PDB file of C-alpha atoms and ligand atoms in Angstrom:
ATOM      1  CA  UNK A   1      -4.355 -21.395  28.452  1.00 34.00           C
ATOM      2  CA  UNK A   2      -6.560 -21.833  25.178  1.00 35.00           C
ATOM      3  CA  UNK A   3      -5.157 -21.152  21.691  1.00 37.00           C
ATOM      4  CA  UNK A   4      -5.826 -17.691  20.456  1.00 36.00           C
ATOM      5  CA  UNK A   5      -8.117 -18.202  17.506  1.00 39.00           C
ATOM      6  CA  UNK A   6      -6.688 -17.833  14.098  1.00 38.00           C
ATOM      7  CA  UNK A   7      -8.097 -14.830  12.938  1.00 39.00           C
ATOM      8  CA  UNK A   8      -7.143 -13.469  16.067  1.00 39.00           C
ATOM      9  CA  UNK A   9      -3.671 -14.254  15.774  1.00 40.00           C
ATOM     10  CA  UNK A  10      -3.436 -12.752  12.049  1.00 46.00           C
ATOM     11  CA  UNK A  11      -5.007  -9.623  13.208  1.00 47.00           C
ATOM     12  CA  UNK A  12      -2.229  -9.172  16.249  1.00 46.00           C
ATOM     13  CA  UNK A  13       0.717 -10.733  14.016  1.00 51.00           C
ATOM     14  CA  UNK A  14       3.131 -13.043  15.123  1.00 66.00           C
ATOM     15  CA  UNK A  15       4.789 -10.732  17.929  1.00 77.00           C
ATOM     16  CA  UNK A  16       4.563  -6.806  18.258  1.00 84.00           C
ATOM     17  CA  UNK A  17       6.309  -4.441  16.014  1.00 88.00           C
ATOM     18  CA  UNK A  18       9.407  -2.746  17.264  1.00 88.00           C
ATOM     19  CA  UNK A  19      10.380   0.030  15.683  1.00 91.00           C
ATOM     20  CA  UNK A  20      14.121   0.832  15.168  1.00 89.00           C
ATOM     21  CA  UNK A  21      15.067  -3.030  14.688  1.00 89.00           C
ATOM     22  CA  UNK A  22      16.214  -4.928  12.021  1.00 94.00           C
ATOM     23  CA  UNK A  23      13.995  -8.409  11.916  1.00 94.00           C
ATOM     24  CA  UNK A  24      14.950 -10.956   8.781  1.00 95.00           C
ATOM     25  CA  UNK A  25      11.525 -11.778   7.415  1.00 95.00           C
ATOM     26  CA  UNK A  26      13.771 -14.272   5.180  1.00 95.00           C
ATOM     27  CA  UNK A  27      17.381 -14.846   3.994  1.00 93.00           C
ATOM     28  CA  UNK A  28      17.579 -12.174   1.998  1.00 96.00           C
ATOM     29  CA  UNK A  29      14.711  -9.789   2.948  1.00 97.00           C
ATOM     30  CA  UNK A  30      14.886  -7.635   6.517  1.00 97.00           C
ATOM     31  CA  UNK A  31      12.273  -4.703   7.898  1.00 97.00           C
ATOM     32  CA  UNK A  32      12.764  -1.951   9.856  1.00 98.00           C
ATOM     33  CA  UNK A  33       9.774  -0.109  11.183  1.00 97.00           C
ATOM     34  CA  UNK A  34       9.973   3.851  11.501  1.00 97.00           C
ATOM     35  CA  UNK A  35       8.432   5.698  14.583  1.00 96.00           C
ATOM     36  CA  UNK A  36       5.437   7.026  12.660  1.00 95.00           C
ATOM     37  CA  UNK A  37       2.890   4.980  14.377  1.00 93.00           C
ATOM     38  CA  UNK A  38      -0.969   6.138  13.891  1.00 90.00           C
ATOM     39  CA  UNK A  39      -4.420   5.879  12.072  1.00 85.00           C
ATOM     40  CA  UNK A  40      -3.178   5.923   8.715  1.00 86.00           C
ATOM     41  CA  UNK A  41       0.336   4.345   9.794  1.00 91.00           C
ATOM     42  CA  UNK A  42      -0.620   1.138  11.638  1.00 90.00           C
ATOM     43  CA  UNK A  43       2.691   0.525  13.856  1.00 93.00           C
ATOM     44  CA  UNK A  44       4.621   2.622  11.491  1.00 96.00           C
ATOM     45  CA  UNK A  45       5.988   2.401   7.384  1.00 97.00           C
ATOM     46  CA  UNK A  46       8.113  -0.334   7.004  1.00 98.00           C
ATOM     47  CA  UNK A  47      11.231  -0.201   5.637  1.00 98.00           C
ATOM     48  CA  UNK A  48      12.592  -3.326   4.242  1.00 98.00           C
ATOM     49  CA  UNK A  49      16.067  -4.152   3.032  1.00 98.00           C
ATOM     50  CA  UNK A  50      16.362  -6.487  -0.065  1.00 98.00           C
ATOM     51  CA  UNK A  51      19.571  -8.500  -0.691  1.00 97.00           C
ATOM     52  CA  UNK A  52      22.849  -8.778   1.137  1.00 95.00           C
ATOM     53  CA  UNK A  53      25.896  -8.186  -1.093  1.00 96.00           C
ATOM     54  CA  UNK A  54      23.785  -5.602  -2.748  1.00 97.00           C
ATOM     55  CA  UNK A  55      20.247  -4.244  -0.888  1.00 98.00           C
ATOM     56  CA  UNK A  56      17.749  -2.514  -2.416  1.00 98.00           C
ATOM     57  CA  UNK A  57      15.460  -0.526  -0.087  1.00 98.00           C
ATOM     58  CA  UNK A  58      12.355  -0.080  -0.144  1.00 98.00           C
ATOM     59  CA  UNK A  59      10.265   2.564   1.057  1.00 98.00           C
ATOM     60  CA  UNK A  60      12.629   4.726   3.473  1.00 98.00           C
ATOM     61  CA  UNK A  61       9.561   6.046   5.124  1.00 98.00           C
ATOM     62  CA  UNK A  62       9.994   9.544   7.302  1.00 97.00           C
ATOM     63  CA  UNK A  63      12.616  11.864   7.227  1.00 97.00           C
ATOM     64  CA  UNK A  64      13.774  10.783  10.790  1.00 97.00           C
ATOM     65  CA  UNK A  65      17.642  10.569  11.431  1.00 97.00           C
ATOM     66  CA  UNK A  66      17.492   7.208  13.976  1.00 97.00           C
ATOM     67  CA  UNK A  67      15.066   5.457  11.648  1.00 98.00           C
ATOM     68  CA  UNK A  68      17.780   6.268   8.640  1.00 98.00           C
ATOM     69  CA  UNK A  69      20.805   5.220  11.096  1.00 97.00           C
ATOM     70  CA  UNK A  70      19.509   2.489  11.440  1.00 97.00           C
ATOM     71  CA  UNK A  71      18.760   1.531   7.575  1.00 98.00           C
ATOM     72  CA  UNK A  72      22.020   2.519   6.700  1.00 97.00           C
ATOM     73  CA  UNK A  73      24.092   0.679   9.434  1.00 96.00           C
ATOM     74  CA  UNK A  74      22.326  -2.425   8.077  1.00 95.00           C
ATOM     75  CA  UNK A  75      23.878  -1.969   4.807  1.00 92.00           C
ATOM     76  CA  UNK A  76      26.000   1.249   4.412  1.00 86.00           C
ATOM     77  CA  UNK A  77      27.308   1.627   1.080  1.00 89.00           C
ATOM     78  CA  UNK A  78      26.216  -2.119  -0.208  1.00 97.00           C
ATOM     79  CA  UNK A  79      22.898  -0.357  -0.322  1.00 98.00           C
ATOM     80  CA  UNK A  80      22.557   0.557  -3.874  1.00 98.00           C
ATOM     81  CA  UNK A  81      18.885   1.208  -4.739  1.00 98.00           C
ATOM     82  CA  UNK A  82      16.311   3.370  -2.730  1.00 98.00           C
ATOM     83  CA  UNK A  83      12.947   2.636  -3.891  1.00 98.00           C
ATOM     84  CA  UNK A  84       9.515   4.359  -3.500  1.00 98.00           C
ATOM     85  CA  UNK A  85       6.156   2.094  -3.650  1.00 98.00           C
ATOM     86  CA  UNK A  86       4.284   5.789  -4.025  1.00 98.00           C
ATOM     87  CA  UNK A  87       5.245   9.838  -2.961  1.00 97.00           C
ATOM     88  CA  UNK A  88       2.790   9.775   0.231  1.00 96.00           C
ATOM     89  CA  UNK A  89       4.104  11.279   3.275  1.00 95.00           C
ATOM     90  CA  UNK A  90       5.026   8.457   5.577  1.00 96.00           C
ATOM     91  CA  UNK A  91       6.796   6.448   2.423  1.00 97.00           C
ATOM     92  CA  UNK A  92       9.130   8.737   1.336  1.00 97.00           C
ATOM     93  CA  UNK A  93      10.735  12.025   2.883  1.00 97.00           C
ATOM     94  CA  UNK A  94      13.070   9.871   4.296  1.00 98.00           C
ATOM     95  CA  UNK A  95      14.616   9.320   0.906  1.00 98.00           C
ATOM     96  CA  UNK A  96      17.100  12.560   0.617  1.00 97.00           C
ATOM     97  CA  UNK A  97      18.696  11.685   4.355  1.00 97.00           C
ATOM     98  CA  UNK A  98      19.160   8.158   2.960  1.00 98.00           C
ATOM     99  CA  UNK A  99      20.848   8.969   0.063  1.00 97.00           C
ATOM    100  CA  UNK A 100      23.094  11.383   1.463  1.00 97.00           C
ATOM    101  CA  UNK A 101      24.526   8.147   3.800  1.00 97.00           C
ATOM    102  CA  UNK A 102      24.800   6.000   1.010  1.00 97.00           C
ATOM    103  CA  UNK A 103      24.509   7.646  -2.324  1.00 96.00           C
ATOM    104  CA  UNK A 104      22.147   4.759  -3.798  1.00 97.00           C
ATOM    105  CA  UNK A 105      20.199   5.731  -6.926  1.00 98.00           C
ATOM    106  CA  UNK A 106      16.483   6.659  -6.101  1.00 98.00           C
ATOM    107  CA  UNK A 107      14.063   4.799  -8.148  1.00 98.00           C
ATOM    108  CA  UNK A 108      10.208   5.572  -8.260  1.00 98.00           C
ATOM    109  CA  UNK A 109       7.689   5.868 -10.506  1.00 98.00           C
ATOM    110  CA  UNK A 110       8.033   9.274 -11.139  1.00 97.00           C
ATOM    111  CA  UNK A 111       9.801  12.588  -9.439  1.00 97.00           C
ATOM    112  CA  UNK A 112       6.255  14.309  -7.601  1.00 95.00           C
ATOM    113  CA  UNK A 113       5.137  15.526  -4.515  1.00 95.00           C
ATOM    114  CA  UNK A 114       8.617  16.334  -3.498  1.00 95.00           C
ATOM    115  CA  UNK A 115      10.809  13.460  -4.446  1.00 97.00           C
ATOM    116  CA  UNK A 116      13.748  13.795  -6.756  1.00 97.00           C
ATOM    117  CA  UNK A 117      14.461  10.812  -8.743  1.00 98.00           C
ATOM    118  CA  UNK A 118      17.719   9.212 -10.415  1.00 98.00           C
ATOM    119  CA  UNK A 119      15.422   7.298 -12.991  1.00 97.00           C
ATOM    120  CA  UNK A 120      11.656   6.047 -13.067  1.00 98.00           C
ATOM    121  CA  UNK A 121      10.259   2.445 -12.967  1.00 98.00           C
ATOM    122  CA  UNK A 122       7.362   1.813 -14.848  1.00 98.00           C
ATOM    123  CA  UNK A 123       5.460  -1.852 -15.538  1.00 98.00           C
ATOM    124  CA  UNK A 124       7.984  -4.755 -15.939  1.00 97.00           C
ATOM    125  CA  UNK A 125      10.890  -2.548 -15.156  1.00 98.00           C
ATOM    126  CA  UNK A 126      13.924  -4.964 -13.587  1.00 98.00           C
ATOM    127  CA  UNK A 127      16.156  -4.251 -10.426  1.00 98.00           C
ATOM    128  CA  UNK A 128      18.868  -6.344 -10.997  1.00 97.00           C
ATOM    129  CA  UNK A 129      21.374  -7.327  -8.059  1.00 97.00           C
ATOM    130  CA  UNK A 130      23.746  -9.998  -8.071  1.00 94.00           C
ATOM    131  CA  UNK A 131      20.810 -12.401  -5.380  1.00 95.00           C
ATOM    132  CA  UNK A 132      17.791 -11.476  -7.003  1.00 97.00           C
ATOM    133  CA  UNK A 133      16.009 -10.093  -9.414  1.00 97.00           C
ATOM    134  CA  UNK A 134      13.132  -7.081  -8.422  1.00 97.00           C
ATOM    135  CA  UNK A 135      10.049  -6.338 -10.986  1.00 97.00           C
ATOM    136  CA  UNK A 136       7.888  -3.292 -10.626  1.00 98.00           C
ATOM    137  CA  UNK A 137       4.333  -3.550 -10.931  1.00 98.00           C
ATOM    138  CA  UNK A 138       2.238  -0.390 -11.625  1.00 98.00           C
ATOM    139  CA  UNK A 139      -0.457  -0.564  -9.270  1.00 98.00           C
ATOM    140  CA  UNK A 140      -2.168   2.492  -9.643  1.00 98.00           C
ATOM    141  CA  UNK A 141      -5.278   2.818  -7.047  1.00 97.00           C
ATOM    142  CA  UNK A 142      -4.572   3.822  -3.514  1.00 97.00           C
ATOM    143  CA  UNK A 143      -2.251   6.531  -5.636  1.00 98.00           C
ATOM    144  CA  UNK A 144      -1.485   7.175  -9.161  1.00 98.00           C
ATOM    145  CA  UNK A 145       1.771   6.372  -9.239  1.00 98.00           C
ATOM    146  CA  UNK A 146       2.185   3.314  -7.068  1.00 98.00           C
ATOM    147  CA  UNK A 147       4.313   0.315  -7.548  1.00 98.00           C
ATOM    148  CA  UNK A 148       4.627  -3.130  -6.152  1.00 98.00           C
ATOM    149  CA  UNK A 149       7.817  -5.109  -5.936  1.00 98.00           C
ATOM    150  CA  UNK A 150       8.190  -8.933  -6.915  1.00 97.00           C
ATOM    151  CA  UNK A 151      11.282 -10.599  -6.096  1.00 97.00           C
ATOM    152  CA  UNK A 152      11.034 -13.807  -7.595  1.00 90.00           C
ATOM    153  CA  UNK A 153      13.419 -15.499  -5.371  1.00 90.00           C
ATOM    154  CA  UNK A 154      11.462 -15.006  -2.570  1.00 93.00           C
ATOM    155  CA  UNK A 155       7.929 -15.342  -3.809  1.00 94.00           C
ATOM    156  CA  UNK A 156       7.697 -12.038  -2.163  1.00 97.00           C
ATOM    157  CA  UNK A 157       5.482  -9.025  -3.336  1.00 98.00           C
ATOM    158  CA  UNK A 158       6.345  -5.351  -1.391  1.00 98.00           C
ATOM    159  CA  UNK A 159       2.968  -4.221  -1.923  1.00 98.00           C
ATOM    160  CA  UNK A 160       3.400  -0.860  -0.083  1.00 98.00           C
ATOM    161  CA  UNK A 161      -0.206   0.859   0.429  1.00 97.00           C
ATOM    162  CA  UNK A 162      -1.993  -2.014  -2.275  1.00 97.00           C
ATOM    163  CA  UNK A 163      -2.258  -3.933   0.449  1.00 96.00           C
ATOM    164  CA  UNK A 164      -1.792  -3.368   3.780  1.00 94.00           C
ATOM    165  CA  UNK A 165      -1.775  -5.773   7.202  1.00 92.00           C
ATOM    166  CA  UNK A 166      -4.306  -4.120  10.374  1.00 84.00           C
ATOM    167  CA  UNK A 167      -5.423  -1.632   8.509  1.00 79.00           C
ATOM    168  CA  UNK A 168      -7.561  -0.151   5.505  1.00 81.00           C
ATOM    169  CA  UNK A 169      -6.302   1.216   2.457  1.00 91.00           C
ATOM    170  CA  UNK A 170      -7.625   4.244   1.509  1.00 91.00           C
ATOM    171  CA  UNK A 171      -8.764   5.460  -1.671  1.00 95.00           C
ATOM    172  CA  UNK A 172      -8.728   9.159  -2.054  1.00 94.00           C
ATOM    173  CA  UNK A 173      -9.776  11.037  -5.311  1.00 95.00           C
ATOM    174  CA  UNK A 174      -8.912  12.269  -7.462  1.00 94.00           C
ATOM    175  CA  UNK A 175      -5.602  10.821  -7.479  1.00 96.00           C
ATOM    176  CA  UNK A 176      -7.145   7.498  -5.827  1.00 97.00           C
ATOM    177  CA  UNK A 177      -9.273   5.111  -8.381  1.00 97.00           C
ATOM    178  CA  UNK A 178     -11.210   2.582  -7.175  1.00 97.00           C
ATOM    179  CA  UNK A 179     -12.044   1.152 -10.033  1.00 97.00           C
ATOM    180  CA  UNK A 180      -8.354   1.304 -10.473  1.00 98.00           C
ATOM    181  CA  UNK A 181      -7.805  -0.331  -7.697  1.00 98.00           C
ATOM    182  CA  UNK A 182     -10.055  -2.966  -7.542  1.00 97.00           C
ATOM    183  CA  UNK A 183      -8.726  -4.158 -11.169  1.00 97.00           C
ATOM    184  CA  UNK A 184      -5.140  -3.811  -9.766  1.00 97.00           C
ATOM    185  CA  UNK A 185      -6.394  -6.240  -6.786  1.00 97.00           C
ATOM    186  CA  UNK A 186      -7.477  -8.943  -9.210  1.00 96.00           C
ATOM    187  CA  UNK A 187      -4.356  -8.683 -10.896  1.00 95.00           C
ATOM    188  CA  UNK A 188      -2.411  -9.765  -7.988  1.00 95.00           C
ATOM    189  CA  UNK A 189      -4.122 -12.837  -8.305  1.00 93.00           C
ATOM    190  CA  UNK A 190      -2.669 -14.160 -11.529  1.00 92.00           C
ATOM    191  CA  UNK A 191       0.618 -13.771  -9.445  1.00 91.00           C
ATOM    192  CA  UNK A 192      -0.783 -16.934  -7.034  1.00 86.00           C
ATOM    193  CA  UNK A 193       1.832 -19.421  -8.623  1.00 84.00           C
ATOM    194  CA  UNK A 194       5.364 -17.186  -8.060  1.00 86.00           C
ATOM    195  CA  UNK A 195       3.570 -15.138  -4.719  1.00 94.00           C
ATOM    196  CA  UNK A 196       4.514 -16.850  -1.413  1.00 95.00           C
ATOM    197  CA  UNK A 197       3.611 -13.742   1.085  1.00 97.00           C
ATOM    198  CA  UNK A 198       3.261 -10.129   0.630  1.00 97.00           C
ATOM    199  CA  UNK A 199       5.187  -7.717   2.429  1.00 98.00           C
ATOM    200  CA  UNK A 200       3.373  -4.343   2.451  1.00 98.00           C
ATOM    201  CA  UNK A 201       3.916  -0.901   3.927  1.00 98.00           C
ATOM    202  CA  UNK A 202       2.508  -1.268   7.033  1.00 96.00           C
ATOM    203  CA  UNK A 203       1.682  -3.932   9.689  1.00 95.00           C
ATOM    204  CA  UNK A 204       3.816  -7.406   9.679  1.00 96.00           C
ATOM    205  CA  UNK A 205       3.829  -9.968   6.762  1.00 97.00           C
ATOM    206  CA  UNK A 206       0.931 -11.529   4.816  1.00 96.00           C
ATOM    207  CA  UNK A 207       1.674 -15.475   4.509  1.00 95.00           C
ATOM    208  CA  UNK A 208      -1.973 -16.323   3.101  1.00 95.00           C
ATOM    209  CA  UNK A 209      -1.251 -13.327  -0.260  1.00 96.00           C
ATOM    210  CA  UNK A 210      -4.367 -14.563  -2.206  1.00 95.00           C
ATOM    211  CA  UNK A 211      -6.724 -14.792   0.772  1.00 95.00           C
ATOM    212  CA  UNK A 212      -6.225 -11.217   1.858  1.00 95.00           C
ATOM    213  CA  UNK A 213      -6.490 -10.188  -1.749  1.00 95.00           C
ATOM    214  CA  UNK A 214      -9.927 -12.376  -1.452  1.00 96.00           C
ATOM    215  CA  UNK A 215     -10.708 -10.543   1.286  1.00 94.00           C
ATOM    216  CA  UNK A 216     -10.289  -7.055   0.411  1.00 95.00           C
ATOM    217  CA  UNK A 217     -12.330  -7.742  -2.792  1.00 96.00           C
ATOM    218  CA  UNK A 218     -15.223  -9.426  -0.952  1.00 96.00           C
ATOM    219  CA  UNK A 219     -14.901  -5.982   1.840  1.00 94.00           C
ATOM    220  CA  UNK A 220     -14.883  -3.481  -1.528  1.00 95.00           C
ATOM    221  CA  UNK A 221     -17.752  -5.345  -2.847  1.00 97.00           C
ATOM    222  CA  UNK A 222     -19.379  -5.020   0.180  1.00 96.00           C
ATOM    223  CA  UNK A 223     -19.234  -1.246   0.598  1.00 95.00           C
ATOM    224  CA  UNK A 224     -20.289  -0.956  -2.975  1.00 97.00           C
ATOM    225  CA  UNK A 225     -23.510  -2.945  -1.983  1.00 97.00           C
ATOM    226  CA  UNK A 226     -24.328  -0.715   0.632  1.00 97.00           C
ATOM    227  CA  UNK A 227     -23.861   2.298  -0.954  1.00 97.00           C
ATOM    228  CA  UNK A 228     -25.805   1.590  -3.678  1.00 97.00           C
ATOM    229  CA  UNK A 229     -28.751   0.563  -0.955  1.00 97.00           C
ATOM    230  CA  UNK A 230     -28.093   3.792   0.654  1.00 97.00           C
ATOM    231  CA  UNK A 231     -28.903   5.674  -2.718  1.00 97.00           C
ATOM    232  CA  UNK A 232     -31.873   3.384  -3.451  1.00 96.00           C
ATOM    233  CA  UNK A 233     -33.695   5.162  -0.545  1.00 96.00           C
ATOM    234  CA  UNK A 234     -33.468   8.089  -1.982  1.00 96.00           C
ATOM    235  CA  UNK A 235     -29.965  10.766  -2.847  1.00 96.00           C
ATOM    236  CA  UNK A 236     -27.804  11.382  -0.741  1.00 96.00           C
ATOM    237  CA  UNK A 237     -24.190  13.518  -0.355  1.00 95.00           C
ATOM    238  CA  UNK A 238     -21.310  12.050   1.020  1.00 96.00           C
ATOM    239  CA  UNK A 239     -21.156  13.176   4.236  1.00 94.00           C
ATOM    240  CA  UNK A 240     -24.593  11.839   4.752  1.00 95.00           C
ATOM    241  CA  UNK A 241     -23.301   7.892   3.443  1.00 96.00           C
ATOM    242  CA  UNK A 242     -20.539   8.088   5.789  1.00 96.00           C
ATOM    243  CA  UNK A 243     -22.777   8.918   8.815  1.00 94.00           C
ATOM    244  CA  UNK A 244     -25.003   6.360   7.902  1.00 95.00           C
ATOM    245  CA  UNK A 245     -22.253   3.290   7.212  1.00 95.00           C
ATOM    246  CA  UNK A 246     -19.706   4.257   9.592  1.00 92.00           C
ATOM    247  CA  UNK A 247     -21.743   5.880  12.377  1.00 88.00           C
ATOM    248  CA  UNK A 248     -19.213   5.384  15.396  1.00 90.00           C
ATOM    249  CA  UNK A 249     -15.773   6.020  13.088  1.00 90.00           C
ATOM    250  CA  UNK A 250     -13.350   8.435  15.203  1.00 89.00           C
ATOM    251  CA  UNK A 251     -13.405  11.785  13.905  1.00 89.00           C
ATOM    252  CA  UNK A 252      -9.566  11.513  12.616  1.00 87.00           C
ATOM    253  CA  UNK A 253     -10.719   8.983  10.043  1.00 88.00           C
ATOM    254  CA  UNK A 254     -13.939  10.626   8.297  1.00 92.00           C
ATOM    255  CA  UNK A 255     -12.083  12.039   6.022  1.00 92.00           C
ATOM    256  CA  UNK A 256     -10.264   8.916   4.713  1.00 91.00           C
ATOM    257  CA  UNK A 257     -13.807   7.081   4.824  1.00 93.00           C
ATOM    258  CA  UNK A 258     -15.215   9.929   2.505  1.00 95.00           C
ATOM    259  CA  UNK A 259     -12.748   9.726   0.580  1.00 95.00           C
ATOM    260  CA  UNK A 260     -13.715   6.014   0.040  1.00 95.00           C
ATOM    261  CA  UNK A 261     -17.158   6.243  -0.160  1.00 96.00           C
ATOM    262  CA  UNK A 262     -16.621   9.524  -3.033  1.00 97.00           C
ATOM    263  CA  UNK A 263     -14.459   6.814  -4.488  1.00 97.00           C
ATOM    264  CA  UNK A 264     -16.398   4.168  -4.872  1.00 97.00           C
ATOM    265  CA  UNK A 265     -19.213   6.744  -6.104  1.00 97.00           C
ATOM    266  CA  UNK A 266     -16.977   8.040  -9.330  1.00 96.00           C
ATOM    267  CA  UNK A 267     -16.964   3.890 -10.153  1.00 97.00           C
ATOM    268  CA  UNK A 268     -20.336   3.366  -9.678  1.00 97.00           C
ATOM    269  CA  UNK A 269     -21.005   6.825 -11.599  1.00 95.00           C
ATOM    270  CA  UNK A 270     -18.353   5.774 -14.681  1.00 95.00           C
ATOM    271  CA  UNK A 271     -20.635   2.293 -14.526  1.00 96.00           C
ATOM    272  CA  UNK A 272     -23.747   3.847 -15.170  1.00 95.00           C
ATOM    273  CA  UNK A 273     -24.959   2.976 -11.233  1.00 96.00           C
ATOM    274  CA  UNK A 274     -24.816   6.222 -10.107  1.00 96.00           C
ATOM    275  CA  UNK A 275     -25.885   9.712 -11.074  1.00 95.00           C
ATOM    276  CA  UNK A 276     -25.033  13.585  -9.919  1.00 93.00           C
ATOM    277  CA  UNK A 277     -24.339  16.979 -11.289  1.00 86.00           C
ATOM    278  CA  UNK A 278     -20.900  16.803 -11.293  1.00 82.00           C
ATOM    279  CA  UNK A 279     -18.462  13.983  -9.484  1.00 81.00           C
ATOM    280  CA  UNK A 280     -17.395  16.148  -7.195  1.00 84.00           C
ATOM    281  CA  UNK A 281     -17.529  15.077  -3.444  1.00 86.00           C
ATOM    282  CA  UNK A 282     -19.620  17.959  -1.730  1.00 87.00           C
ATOM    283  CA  UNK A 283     -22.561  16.930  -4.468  1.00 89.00           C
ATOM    284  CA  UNK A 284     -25.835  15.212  -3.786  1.00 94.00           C
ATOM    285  CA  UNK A 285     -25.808  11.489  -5.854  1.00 96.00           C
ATOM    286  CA  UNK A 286     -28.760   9.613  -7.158  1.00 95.00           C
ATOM    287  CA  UNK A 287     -29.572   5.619  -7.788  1.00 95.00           C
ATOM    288  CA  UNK A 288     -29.377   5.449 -11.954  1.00 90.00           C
TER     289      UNK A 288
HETATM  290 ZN1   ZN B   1      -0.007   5.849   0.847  1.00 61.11          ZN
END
């Protein structure tokens, strides 16, 4: 039996994902994955738990009951902090069932789309527990208010929907900025010294954090490029960019990819690289 190839094995991850299970990803960091698998989900939002006299966790994902059993029989009332990366639908609902098992204080950037806060994080804000020490990040990008986690004793960074394993992030105006983004991409790099592996909202650990963020860059980029050869042959809407760079994309995931390509459209626009009317998505757009 040959060796899988190595991009092979980082694309499949170590061993499958098992939702409902508590796996230590180190001594002081577990994950539990809900049972929202899908397009936008991967295997499903992970749920990690932070700390073992006192646990911070982090994204409680769905409102299910057996996912949240399960979270709080890992920590029960030594859970003290419930934290949101950003208010999208598979991160947080599960927040209200999770604080009525352990009454932890909800943190998160701010209270929106449904979620009621105890008090908001913003850039350099601390999370202080008796093992380690947790620093938001505002990442703002895949969604306005989105924050990453660094605890420093771990050299780990919960990166939520910044960065994701299997899967695309997806950049949706007008509450997604690519340009936004992109910048909050490089940023992770000045982290290289204190970032050992990034644990993000979906899909299993990253051990190689800079080379993904690499990656995702050089992918961007690459879109960017097309796009802008796209318009060069003449203007175009869209709908029309998506059919031509993502001909054979299942119909579930046009959306997300025009949301993308309108994206990176409103950056090329704000660079002077793009024209149209208005930015708005259903608009034709011209080469500057
Ligand atoms: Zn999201």
């Amino acid at each position: 039996m040959t060796a899988e190839p190595a991009d092979q094995a980082t694309v499949a991850g170590p061993k499958p994902l098992v939702h409902g299970v508590a796996s230590a990803l180190s001594p002081l960091v577990r994950r539990i994955v809900a049972n929202n698998p899908g397009h936008m989900t991967g295997p499903g939002t992970n749920t990690y738990l932070v700390g073992i006299d006192e646990i911070a966790v982090i994204d409680p994902g769905p409102a299910d009951d057996a996912h949240l059993d399960a979270v709080a029989g890992c920590g029960g009332d030594r859970i003290r902090w419930i934290l949101c990366t950003h208010t999208h639908i598979d991160h947080f609902p599960g927040v209200a069932g999770l604080r009525e098992r352990t009454g932890a204080e909800v943190l998160a950037f701010d209270a929106r789309d449904g979620l009621e806060i105890d008090r908001s994080l913003r850039e350099g804000d601390k999370v202080e527990a008796t093992e380690f020490v947790l620093r938001a990040l505002h990442t703002p990008g895949h969604a306005s208010n989105h924050l990453c986690f660094l605890v420093e004793q771990e050299r780990m960074l919960f990166s939520g929907d910044h960065i994701m394993q299997g899967s695309t992030v997806v950049i949706r105006p007008p509450d997604g900025d690519m340009a936004a983004y992109l910048c909050q991409l490089e940023r992770l790099k000045e982290l290289r010294p204190r970032l050992r592996s990034i644990a993000p909202g979906h899909g299993h650990l990253i051990t190689d954090p800079i080379a993904k963020v690499d990656e995702y860059l050089e992918h961007r980029a690459m879109r960017e490029t097309q796009i802008e050869a796209v318009l060069q042959q003449g203007d175009a809407t869209v709908d029309e960019i998506v059919g031509r760079l993502y001909p054979d994309l299942v119909e579930d995931l046009v959306p997300m990819a025009a949301g993308s390509v309108w994206a990176h459209l409103r950056k090329l626009r704000a660079e002077g690289r793009a024209t149209s009317a208005d930015d708005a998505q259903a608009g034709s757009w011209s080469a500057a």
